[in-house]
């Protein structure tokens, strides 16, 4: 099985630069630097600039690889967005050219790069327009996952994955606001989760140091707690409550934005991640789950939809008919899946 050594190196370097960008943007973010997209969700200068940086670095290393990225530059190309566009270009160039120190080897082509023009950076954002599909190599970029958490100063994640023939091979999740070790808060914040199919999962610091292999522990029933979204619109809190009570879980759920939830699950901070749709019609996006799914699987866990089916990353930009997500260690997963089925039947009977 390929170890995807070069892909991993480039991907970690890209996420590292993007994390530095998003952390520094947060401290300077002003009101008119956030737009509302067509689906009413927020997007900030940080989302755009981070996608530009990651896409540029991927293009340098793998010019033929298509990219499925969350953001596009259509709005930025409008004359009325000139101020925001200039800011994004400046941020992206700063992130692409800054010295990051140890671990940022120039020899891999991932060290400080050249400044890019506005046209090049807008085109880099728009290279994320690939439709996805069942065959070939493609990257997914979610430059800021959990934009709402980012805006609240809480958890968010810079997420990147490599998918080959619909199978996730590499997943990287950068979490600048996450404690490196909740048991040792003095080690500070900032974690990058890294997984390569067949080669395990680990976490490193934002500088790529202190690698720690990740393995989901076995949980006693009394130690089980759920990880879930902060946003009730993204996943049903009431359904999770019902599942918890069916499983006699007494611990309160841990609410957290973004794929930081998958990272926490992979290292044993929480026993299960349950994401049930709040309404009909929303289709989960592949960039919201591909890095997390490979991370949890490589840490020994199981990730399925709410019916127990595999997540299908080969259907395009979304997960298609996959309904909800259940991620957990093997034993907990099968118990949660049973309870989800029971709660689902109860809900149907009531409707
Ligand atoms: N109605 C909905 N149902 C489920 N997920 C949704 C949703 N609306 C938006 N999302 C997704 O939820 C992601 C955040 O997940 P979480 O709630 O776990 O933090 C968002 O990612 P972005 O923040 O990258 O846009 C977005 O893609
Ligand atoms: Mg978004
Ligand atoms: Mg997202
Ligand atoms: Mg996003």
Coordinates of C-alpha atoms and ligand atoms in Angstrom, one line a residue:
X1 CA 0.0 0.0 0.0
X2 CA 1.4 3.3 -1.0
X3 CA 2.5 5.4 1.9
X4 CA 1.8 8.7 0.0
X5 CA 4.9 10.2 1.6
X6 CA 5.2 13.2 -0.7
X7 CA 1.4 13.9 -0.7
X8 CA 1.4 13.7 3.1
X9 CA 4.4 16.1 3.4
X10 CA 2.9 18.6 1.0
X11 CA -0.6 18.4 2.6
X12 CA 0.7 18.9 6.1
X13 CA 2.8 21.9 4.9
X14 CA -0.2 23.4 3.2
X15 CA -2.4 23.0 6.2
X16 CA 0.3 24.4 8.4
X17 CA 0.5 27.6 6.4
X18 CA -3.2 27.9 6.2
X19 CA -3.5 27.5 10.0
X20 CA -1.0 30.2 10.5
X21 CA -3.1 32.4 8.2
X22 CA -6.4 31.7 9.8
X23 CA -5.1 32.2 13.3
X24 CA -3.6 35.6 12.4
X25 CA -6.7 36.6 10.5
X26 CA -9.0 36.0 13.5
X27 CA -7.2 38.5 15.6
X28 CA -7.6 41.2 12.9
X29 CA -11.0 40.3 11.5
X30 CA -13.3 43.2 11.0
X31 CA -17.0 43.3 10.3
X32 CA -16.9 43.8 6.5
X33 CA -14.6 40.8 6.0
X34 CA -17.4 38.3 6.2
X35 CA -19.9 37.6 3.4
X36 CA -23.1 35.5 3.5
X37 CA -23.3 32.8 0.8
X38 CA -26.4 31.8 -1.2
X39 CA -27.2 29.1 1.4
X40 CA -27.0 31.8 4.1
X41 CA -23.8 30.4 5.6
X42 CA -20.9 32.7 6.4
X43 CA -17.6 32.9 4.5
X44 CA -14.7 35.1 5.6
X45 CA -11.5 36.5 4.1
X46 CA -9.8 33.7 6.0
X47 CA -11.8 31.0 4.1
X48 CA -10.9 32.4 0.7
X49 CA -7.3 33.1 1.5
X50 CA -6.7 29.7 3.1
X51 CA -8.2 28.0 0.0
X52 CA -5.9 30.1 -2.2
X53 CA -2.9 29.1 -0.3
X54 CA -3.6 25.3 -0.1
X55 CA -4.7 25.2 -3.8
X56 CA -1.5 27.0 -4.8
X57 CA 0.7 24.6 -2.9
X58 CA -1.1 21.6 -4.2
X59 CA -0.7 22.9 -7.8
X60 CA 3.1 23.4 -7.3
X61 CA 3.5 19.8 -6.3
X62 CA 0.8 18.0 -8.2
X63 CA -0.3 20.2 -11.2
X64 CA -2.5 17.6 -12.7
X65 CA -4.6 16.8 -9.6
X66 CA -8.1 18.1 -9.6
X67 CA -9.5 19.8 -6.5
X68 CA -12.9 19.7 -4.9
X69 CA -12.9 22.9 -2.7
X70 CA -15.7 24.4 -0.8
X71 CA -15.2 28.0 -1.9
X72 CA -15.2 29.7 -5.3
X73 CA -14.1 33.2 -6.3
X74 CA -17.1 34.3 -8.3
X75 CA -18.2 36.9 -5.7
X76 CA -14.6 38.2 -5.3
X77 CA -14.3 38.9 -9.0
X78 CA -17.1 41.5 -8.8
X79 CA -16.0 45.1 -8.8
X80 CA -17.9 45.7 -5.5
X81 CA -15.6 43.2 -3.8
X82 CA -12.3 45.0 -4.7
X83 CA -11.4 45.8 -1.1
X84 CA -12.1 42.3 0.2
X85 CA -10.2 40.8 -2.7
X86 CA -7.1 43.0 -2.1
X87 CA -7.1 41.9 1.5
X88 CA -7.4 38.2 0.5
X89 CA -4.5 38.5 -2.0
X90 CA -2.3 40.2 0.7
X91 CA -3.1 37.5 3.3
X92 CA -2.5 34.6 0.9
X93 CA 0.8 36.1 -0.3
X94 CA 1.9 36.7 3.3
X95 CA 1.1 33.0 4.1
X96 CA 2.8 31.7 1.0
X97 CA 6.0 33.6 1.5
X98 CA 6.6 33.6 5.2
X99 CA 9.3 31.6 7.0
X100 CA 7.7 29.0 9.2
X101 CA 10.9 27.6 10.7
X102 CA 11.9 23.9 11.3
X103 CA 10.0 21.2 9.4
X104 CA 9.2 23.5 6.4
X105 CA 11.7 22.0 4.0
X106 CA 12.2 23.9 0.8
X107 CA 13.5 20.7 -0.8
X108 CA 10.0 19.4 -1.0
X109 CA 8.8 22.5 -2.8
X110 CA 6.7 23.3 0.2
X111 CA 8.9 26.0 1.8
X112 CA 8.3 29.7 1.3
X113 CA 7.0 30.3 -2.2
X114 CA 6.9 33.2 -4.6
X115 CA 4.3 36.0 -4.4
X116 CA 1.4 35.4 -6.8
X117 CA -0.7 37.9 -8.7
X118 CA -4.4 38.5 -7.9
X119 CA -5.4 36.6 -11.1
X120 CA -3.3 33.6 -10.1
X121 CA -4.8 33.5 -6.6
X122 CA -8.4 33.9 -7.8
X123 CA -7.7 31.1 -10.3
X124 CA -6.2 29.0 -7.5
X125 CA -9.5 29.4 -5.5
X126 CA -11.5 28.5 -8.6
X127 CA -9.4 25.3 -9.2
X128 CA -11.5 23.9 -6.4
X129 CA -14.5 23.6 -8.8
X130 CA -14.0 20.0 -9.7
X131 CA -17.2 18.0 -9.7
X132 CA -15.8 15.0 -7.9
X133 CA -16.7 11.5 -9.0
X134 CA -15.9 7.8 -8.8
X135 CA -12.4 7.6 -10.4
X136 CA -9.0 9.1 -10.3
X137 CA -7.1 11.3 -7.9
X138 CA -8.6 14.4 -6.4
X139 CA -8.1 16.6 -3.3
X140 CA -10.8 18.0 -1.1
X141 CA -10.2 21.4 0.6
X142 CA -12.3 22.8 3.4
X143 CA -10.2 25.9 4.1
X144 CA -12.1 26.7 7.3
X145 CA -14.5 24.0 8.5
X146 CA -16.7 25.3 11.2
X147 CA -16.7 28.9 10.0
X148 CA -19.3 29.7 12.7
X149 CA -17.0 28.4 15.3
X150 CA -14.1 30.4 13.8
X151 CA -16.2 33.6 14.1
X152 CA -17.1 32.8 17.7
X153 CA -13.4 32.2 18.5
X154 CA -14.1 28.6 19.2
X155 CA -13.1 25.4 17.4
X156 CA -12.6 25.3 13.6
X157 CA -10.4 23.2 11.3
X158 CA -8.4 23.5 8.1
X159 CA -9.2 20.2 6.3
X160 CA -7.5 18.5 3.4
X161 CA -7.9 15.0 1.9
X162 CA -6.6 13.0 -1.0
X163 CA -9.2 10.7 -2.6
X164 CA -8.2 8.0 -5.1
X165 CA -10.9 6.1 -6.9
X166 CA -13.5 7.1 -4.3
X167 CA -11.3 5.9 -1.4
X168 CA -9.8 8.4 1.0
X169 CA -6.1 7.9 1.2
X170 CA -4.7 10.9 3.1
X171 CA -6.5 13.1 5.6
X172 CA -5.1 16.2 7.4
X173 CA -7.1 18.3 9.9
X174 CA -5.5 21.4 11.4
X175 CA -7.1 22.7 14.6
X176 CA -5.4 25.9 15.8
X177 CA -7.7 26.3 18.8
X178 CA -7.6 22.8 20.1
X179 CA -5.6 21.9 23.2
X180 CA -2.7 19.6 22.2
X181 CA -3.5 17.5 25.2
X182 CA -6.6 18.2 27.3
X183 CA -4.9 16.6 30.3
X184 CA -1.9 18.9 30.0
X185 CA -3.3 22.4 29.1
X186 CA 0.1 24.0 29.6
X187 CA 1.2 22.3 26.3
X188 CA -1.0 24.9 24.7
X189 CA -3.3 24.9 21.7
X190 CA -2.8 23.8 18.1
X191 CA -2.9 20.3 16.7
X192 CA -2.6 18.8 13.2
X193 CA -4.2 15.4 12.8
X194 CA -2.7 13.2 10.1
X195 CA -3.8 9.9 8.6
X196 CA -2.7 7.8 5.7
X197 CA -4.7 4.7 4.7
X198 CA -3.1 1.6 6.0
X199 CA -0.4 3.6 7.8
X200 CA -2.2 4.8 11.0
X201 CA -3.2 8.1 12.5
X202 CA -1.2 10.6 14.5
X203 CA -1.3 14.1 15.9
X204 CA 1.5 16.6 15.7
X205 CA 1.9 20.2 16.8
X206 CA 1.2 23.1 14.4
X207 CA 5.0 23.1 13.7
X208 CA 4.9 19.4 12.9
X209 CA 6.6 18.3 16.1
X210 CA 5.9 15.9 18.9
X211 CA 4.1 13.1 16.8
X212 CA 1.8 11.0 18.9
X213 CA 0.1 7.9 17.3
X214 CA -3.7 7.8 17.8
X215 CA -5.7 4.8 18.8
X216 CA -9.4 4.9 20.0
X217 CA -9.6 3.4 23.5
X218 CA -12.2 1.0 24.7
X219 CA -14.9 2.8 26.7
X220 CA -16.7 1.4 29.7
X221 CA -20.5 2.1 29.2
X222 CA -20.4 4.7 32.0
X223 CA -17.6 6.6 30.3
X224 CA -19.4 7.1 27.0
X225 CA -20.2 10.6 25.9
X226 CA -21.2 12.0 22.5
X227 CA -19.4 14.6 20.4
X228 CA -21.9 16.8 18.4
X229 CA -22.2 20.0 16.5
X230 CA -22.7 23.3 18.3
X231 CA -25.1 24.3 15.6
X232 CA -28.5 22.7 16.1
X233 CA -29.2 23.5 12.4
X234 CA -26.4 21.2 11.3
X235 CA -27.3 18.1 13.3
X236 CA -30.2 17.2 15.5
X237 CA -29.5 17.7 19.2
X238 CA -32.9 16.2 20.1
X239 CA -32.3 13.0 18.2
X240 CA -28.9 12.6 19.9
X241 CA -30.6 13.1 23.3
X242 CA -33.0 10.2 22.5
X243 CA -30.1 8.0 21.4
X244 CA -28.2 8.9 24.6
X245 CA -31.1 7.9 26.8
X246 CA -31.7 4.6 24.9
X247 CA -28.0 3.8 25.7
X248 CA -28.3 5.0 29.3
X249 CA -25.6 7.6 28.7
X250 CA -25.4 10.0 31.6
X251 CA -22.6 12.2 30.5
X252 CA -23.5 15.5 28.7
X253 CA -22.6 15.7 25.0
X254 CA -19.5 17.6 24.1
X255 CA -20.5 20.3 21.6
X256 CA -17.8 21.4 19.2
X257 CA -17.7 22.9 15.7
X258 CA -15.9 21.4 12.7
X259 CA -14.0 18.1 12.1
X260 CA -12.1 18.8 15.3
X261 CA -14.8 16.3 16.5
X262 CA -13.3 13.5 14.4
X263 CA -9.9 14.4 15.8
X264 CA -11.1 14.3 19.4
X265 CA -12.8 11.0 18.7
X266 CA -9.6 9.5 17.2
X267 CA -7.7 10.4 20.4
X268 CA -10.4 9.3 22.8
X269 CA -11.8 12.7 23.9
X270 CA -15.4 11.5 23.5
X271 CA -16.6 8.1 22.4
X272 CA -18.9 8.7 19.5
X273 CA -19.7 11.4 16.9
X274 CA -23.3 11.3 15.8
X275 CA -24.6 13.7 13.1
X276 CA -28.3 13.3 12.2
X277 CA -29.9 15.5 9.6
X278 CA -32.2 18.2 10.9
X279 CA -34.4 18.2 7.8
X280 CA -34.8 16.7 4.4
X281 CA -32.8 18.0 1.4
X282 CA -29.4 18.8 2.9
X283 CA -26.6 16.7 1.4
X284 CA -23.4 16.4 3.4
X285 CA -20.3 17.6 1.5
X286 CA -17.3 15.3 0.9
X287 CA -14.9 17.9 2.3
X288 CA -16.7 17.9 5.6
X289 CA -16.1 14.2 6.2
X290 CA -13.3 12.7 4.0
X291 CA -10.4 13.8 6.3
X292 CA -12.3 12.9 9.5
X293 CA -13.4 9.5 8.2
X294 CA -9.9 8.3 7.3
X295 CA -8.5 9.7 10.6
X296 CA -11.1 7.8 12.7
X297 CA -10.7 4.6 10.6
X298 CA -6.9 4.7 10.9
X299 CA -7.3 5.2 14.7
X300 CA -9.2 1.9 14.7
X301 CA -12.7 3.2 14.5
X302 CA -15.7 2.8 12.2
X303 CA -17.5 5.5 10.2
X304 CA -20.8 4.9 8.5
X305 CA -24.0 6.7 7.7
X306 CA -26.9 6.4 10.1
X307 CA -28.1 3.2 8.4
X308 CA -24.7 1.5 8.8
X309 CA -23.8 2.0 5.1
X310 CA -20.3 3.1 4.0
X311 CA -19.8 6.8 3.2
X312 CA -19.6 7.1 -0.6
X313 CA -16.9 9.7 -1.6
X314 CA -17.3 8.9 -5.3
X315 CA -20.7 10.4 -6.1
X316 CA -19.6 14.0 -6.7
X317 CA -19.2 17.0 -4.3
X318 CA -21.7 15.5 -1.9
X319 CA -22.2 12.2 -0.1
X320 CA -25.4 11.8 -2.1
X321 CA -28.0 9.6 -0.4
X322 CA -25.8 8.8 2.7
X323 CA -28.1 9.9 5.6
X324 CA -26.3 11.2 8.7
X325 CA -23.0 10.0 10.1
X326 CA -22.0 7.7 13.0
X327 CA -18.3 7.5 13.9
X328 CA -16.9 5.6 16.9
X329 CA -14.7 2.8 18.1
X330 CA -15.9 -0.6 16.8
X331 CA -17.8 -1.7 19.9
X332 CA -19.4 1.6 20.6
X333 CA -20.3 2.1 16.9
X334 CA -22.5 -1.1 16.8
X335 CA -24.3 -0.1 20.0
X336 CA -24.9 3.5 18.7
X337 CA -26.1 2.1 15.3
X338 CA -28.7 -0.1 17.0
X339 CA -29.9 2.8 19.2
X340 CA -30.1 5.1 16.1
X341 CA -32.2 2.5 14.3
X342 CA -34.6 2.3 17.3
X343 CA -34.8 6.1 17.7
X344 CA -35.4 6.4 14.0
X345 CA -38.3 3.9 14.1
X346 CA -39.8 5.7 17.1
X347 CA -39.7 9.0 15.3
X348 CA -41.3 7.4 12.2
X349 CA -44.1 5.9 14.3
X350 CA -44.8 9.3 15.8
X351 CA -44.8 11.1 12.5
Ligands
LIG1 N1 -28.2 22.1 7.2 C1 -27.0 21.6 7.4 N2 -26.9 20.3 7.8 C2 -25.7 19.7 8.0 N3 -24.5 20.3 7.8 C3 -24.6 21.6 7.4 C4 -25.8 22.3 7.2 N4 -25.5 23.6 6.8 C5 -24.1 23.6 6.7 N5 -23.6 22.5 7.1 C6 -22.2 22.1 7.1 O1 -21.8 22.0 8.5 C7 -20.4 22.3 8.5 C8 -19.9 22.6 9.9 O2 -20.1 21.4 10.7 P1 -20.2 21.5 12.2 O3 -21.6 21.8 12.6 O4 -19.9 20.1 12.6 O5 -19.2 22.5 12.7 C9 -20.3 23.4 7.6 O6 -19.0 23.5 7.1 P2 -18.3 25.0 6.9 O7 -18.2 25.7 8.2 O8 -17.0 24.6 6.3 O9 -19.2 25.7 5.9 C10 -21.3 23.1 6.5 O10 -20.7 22.5 5.4
LIG2 MG1 -18.9 27.1 4.6
LIG3 MG1 -17.0 22.5 6.3
LIG4 MG1 -15.6 25.6 5.2

